[in-house]
Coordinates of N, CA, C and O in Angstrom, one line a residue:
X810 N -83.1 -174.5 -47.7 CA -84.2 -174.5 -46.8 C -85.3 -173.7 -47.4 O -85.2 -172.5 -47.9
X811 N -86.3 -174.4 -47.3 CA -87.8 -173.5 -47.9 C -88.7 -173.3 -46.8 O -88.6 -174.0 -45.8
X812 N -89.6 -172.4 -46.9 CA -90.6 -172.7 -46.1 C -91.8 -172.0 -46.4 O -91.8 -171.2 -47.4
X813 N -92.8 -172.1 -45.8 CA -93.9 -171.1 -46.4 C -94.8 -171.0 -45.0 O -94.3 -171.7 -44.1
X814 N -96.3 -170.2 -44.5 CA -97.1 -170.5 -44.0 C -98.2 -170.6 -44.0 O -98.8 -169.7 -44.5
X815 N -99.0 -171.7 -43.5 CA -100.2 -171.9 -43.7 C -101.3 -171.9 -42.3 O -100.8 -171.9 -41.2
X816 N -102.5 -171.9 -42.5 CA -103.7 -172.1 -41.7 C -104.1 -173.7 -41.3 O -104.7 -174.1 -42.3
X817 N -104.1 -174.4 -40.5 CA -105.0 -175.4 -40.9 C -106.6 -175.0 -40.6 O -107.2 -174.3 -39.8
X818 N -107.0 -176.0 -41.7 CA -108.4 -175.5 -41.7 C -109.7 -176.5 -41.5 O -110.9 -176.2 -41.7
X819 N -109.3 -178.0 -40.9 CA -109.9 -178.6 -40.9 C -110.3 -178.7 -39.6 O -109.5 -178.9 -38.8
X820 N -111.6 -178.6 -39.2 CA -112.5 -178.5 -38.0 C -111.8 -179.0 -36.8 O -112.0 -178.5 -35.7
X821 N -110.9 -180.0 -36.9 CA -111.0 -181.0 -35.6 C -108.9 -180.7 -35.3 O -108.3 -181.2 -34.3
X822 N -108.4 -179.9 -36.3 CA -106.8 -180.0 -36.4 C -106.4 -180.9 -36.3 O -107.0 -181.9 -36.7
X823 N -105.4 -181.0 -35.7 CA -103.9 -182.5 -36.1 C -103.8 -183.3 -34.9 O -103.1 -183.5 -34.0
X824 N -105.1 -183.8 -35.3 CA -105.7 -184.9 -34.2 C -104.8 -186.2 -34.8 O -103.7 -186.0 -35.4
X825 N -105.3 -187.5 -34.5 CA -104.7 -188.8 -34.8 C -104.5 -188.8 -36.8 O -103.6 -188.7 -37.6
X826 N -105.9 -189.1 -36.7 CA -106.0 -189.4 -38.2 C -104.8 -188.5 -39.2 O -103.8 -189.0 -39.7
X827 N -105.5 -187.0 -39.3 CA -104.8 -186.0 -40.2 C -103.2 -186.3 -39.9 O -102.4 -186.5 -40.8
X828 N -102.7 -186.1 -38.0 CA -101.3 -186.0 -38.2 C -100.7 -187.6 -38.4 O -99.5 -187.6 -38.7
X829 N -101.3 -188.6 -38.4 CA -101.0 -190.0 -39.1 C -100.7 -189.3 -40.7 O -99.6 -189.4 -41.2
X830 N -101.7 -188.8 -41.3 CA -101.6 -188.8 -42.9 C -100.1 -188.0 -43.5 O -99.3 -188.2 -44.4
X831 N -100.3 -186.8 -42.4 CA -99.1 -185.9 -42.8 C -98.0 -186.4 -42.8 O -97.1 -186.2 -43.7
X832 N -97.8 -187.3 -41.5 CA -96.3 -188.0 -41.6 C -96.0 -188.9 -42.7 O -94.9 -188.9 -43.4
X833 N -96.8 -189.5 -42.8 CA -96.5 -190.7 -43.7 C -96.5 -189.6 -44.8 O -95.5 -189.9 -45.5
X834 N -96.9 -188.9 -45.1 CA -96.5 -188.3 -46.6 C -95.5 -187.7 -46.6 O -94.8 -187.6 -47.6
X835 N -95.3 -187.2 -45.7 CA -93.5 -186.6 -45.1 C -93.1 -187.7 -45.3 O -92.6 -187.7 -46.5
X836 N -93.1 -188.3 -44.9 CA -92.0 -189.8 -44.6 C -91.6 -190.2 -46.3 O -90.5 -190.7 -46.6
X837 N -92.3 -190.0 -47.0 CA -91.8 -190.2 -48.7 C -90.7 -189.5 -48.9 O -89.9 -190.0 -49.7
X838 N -90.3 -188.1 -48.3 CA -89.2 -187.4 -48.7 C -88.4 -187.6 -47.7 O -88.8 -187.7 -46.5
X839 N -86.8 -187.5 -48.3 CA -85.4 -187.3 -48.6 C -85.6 -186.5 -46.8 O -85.4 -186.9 -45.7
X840 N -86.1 -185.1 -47.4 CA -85.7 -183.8 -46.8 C -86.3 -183.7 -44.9 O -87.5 -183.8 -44.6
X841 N -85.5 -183.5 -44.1 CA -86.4 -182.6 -42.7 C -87.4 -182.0 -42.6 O -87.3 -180.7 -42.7
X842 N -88.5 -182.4 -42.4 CA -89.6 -181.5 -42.2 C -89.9 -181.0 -40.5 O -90.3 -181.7 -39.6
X843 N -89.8 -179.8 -40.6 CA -90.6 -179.2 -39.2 C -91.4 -178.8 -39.5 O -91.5 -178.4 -40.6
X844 N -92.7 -178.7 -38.5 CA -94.0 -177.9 -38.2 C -93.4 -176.9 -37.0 O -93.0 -177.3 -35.9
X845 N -93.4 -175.7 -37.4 CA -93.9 -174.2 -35.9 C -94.9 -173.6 -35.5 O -95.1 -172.5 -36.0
X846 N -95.5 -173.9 -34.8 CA -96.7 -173.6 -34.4 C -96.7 -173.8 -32.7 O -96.2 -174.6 -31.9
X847 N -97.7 -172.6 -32.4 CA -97.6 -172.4 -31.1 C -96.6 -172.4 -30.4 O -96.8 -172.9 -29.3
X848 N -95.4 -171.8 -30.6 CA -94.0 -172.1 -30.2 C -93.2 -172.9 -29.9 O -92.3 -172.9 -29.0
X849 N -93.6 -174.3 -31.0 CA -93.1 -175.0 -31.1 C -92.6 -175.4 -32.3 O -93.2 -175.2 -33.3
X850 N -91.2 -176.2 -32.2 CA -90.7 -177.1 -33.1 C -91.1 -178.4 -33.3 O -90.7 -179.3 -32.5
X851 N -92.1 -178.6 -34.3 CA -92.4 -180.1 -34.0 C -92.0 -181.0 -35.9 O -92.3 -180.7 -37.0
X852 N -91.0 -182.4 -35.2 CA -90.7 -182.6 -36.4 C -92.2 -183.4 -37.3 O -92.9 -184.2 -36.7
X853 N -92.5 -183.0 -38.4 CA -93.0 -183.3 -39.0 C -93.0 -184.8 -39.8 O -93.7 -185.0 -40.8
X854 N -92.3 -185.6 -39.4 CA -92.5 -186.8 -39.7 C -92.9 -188.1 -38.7 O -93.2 -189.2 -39.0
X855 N -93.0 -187.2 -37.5 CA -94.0 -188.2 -36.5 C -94.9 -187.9 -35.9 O -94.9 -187.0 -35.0
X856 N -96.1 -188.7 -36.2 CA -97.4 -188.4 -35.9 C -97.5 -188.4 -34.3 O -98.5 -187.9 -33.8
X857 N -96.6 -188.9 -33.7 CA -97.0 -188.8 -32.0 C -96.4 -187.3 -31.7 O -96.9 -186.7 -30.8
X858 N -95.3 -186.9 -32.5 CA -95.0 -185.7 -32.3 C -96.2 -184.5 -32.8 O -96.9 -183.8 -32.1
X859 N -96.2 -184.5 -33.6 CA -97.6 -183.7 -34.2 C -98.7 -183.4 -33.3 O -99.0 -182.2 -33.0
X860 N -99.5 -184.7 -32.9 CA -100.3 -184.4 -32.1 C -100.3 -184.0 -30.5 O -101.2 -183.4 -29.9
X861 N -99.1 -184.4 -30.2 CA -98.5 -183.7 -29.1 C -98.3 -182.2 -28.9 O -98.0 -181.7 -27.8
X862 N -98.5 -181.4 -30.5 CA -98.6 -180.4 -30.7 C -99.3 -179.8 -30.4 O -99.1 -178.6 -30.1
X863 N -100.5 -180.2 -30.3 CA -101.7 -179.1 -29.9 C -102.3 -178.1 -30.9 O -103.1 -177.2 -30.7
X864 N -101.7 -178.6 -32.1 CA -102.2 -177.8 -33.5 C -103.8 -177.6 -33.9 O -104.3 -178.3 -34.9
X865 N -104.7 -176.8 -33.3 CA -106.1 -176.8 -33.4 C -106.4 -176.3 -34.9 O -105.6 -175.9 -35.7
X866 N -108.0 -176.3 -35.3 CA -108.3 -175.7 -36.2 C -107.9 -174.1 -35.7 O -108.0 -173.6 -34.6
X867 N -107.4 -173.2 -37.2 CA -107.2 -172.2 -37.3 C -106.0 -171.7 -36.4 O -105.9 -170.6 -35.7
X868 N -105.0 -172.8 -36.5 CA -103.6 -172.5 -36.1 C -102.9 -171.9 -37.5 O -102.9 -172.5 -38.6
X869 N -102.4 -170.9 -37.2 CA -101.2 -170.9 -38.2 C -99.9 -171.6 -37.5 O -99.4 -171.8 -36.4
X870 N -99.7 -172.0 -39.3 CA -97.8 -172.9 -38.8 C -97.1 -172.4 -39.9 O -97.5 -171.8 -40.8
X871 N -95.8 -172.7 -39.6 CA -95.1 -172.4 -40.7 C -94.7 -173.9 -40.6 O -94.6 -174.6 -39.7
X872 N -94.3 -174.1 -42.1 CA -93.9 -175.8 -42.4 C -92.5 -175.1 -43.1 O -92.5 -174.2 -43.9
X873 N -91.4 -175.7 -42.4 CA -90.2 -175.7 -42.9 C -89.4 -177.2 -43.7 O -89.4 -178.2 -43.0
X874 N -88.9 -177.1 -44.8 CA -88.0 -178.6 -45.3 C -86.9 -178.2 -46.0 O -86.9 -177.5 -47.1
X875 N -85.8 -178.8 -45.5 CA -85.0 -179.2 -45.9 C -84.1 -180.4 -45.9 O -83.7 -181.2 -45.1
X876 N -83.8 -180.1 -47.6 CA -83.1 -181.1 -48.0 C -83.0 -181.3 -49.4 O -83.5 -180.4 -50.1
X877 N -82.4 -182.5 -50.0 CA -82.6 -182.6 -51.6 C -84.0 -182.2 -52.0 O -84.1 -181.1 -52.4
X878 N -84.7 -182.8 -51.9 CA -86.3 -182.6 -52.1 C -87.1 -181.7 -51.5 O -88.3 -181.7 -51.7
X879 N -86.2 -180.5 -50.6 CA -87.5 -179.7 -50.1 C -88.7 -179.0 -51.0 O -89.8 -178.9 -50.7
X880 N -88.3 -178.8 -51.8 CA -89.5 -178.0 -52.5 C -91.0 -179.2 -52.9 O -92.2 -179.0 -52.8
X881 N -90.2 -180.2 -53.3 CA -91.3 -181.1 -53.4 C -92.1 -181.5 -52.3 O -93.3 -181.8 -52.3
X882 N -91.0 -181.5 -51.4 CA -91.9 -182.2 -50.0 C -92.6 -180.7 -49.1 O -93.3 -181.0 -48.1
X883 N -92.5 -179.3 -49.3 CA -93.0 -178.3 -49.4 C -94.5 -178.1 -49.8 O -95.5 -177.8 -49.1
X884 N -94.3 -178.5 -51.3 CA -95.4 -178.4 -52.0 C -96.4 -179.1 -51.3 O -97.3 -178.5 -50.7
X885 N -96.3 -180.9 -51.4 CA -97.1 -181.6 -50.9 C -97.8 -181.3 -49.5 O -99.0 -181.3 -49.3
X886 N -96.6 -181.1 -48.6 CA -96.9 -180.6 -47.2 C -98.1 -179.3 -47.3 O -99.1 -179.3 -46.5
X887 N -97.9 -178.5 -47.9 CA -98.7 -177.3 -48.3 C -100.2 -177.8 -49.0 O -101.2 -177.7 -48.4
X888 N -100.1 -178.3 -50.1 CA -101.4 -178.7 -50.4 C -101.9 -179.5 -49.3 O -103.1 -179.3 -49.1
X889 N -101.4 -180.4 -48.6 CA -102.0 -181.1 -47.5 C -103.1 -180.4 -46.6 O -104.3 -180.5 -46.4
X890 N -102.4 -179.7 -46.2 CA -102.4 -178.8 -45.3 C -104.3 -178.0 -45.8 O -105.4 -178.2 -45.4
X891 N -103.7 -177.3 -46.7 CA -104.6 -176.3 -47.5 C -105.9 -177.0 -48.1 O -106.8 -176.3 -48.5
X892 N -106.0 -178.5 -48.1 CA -107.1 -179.7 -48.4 C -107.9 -180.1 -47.2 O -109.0 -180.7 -47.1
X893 N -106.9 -179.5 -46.1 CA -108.3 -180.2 -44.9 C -107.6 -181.5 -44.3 O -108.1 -182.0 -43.4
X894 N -106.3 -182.0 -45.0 CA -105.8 -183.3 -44.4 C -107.0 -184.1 -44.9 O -106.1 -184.9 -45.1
X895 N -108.1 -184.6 -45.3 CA -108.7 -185.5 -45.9 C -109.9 -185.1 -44.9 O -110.9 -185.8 -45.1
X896 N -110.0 -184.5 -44.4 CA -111.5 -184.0 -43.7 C -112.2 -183.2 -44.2 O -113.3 -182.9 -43.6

């Protein structure tokens, strides 16, 4: 299990669009991905889950993954994240 924490930093947070993008890029890896934020566990491979989250700009989360691939799907999840989600 890896994990790290990050900020999101795009204006509008993990509205439709961004948490659409995240999952499906989750969805490429092997590994479990969770999002924690706001005292929640939210799994990171479903966008209806995500946004159900309530993840605004300037939430901290911590992104946890495990599995064969966590570091890669870590990485990716992190740069995502750290890009703005495409915003």
């Amino acid at each position: 299990m890896v994990s790290e924490t990050v900020t999101i930093i795009n204006p509008t947070g993990l509205h439709m669009r961004p948490a659409g993008l995240f999952a499906s890029t989750m969805g490429k890896f092997s590994s479990n991905v969770t999002i924690k934020g706001n005292g929640k566990e939210i799994n990171g491979k479903s966008p209806m889950a995500i946004m159900a989250g309530g993840l605004g700009a300037g939430t901290e989360i911590e992104i946890v993954c495990e599995g064969d691939d966590e570091a890669d799907a870590l990485k990716a999840a992190v740069d995502l994240v750290n890009s703005g989600l495409g915003e």
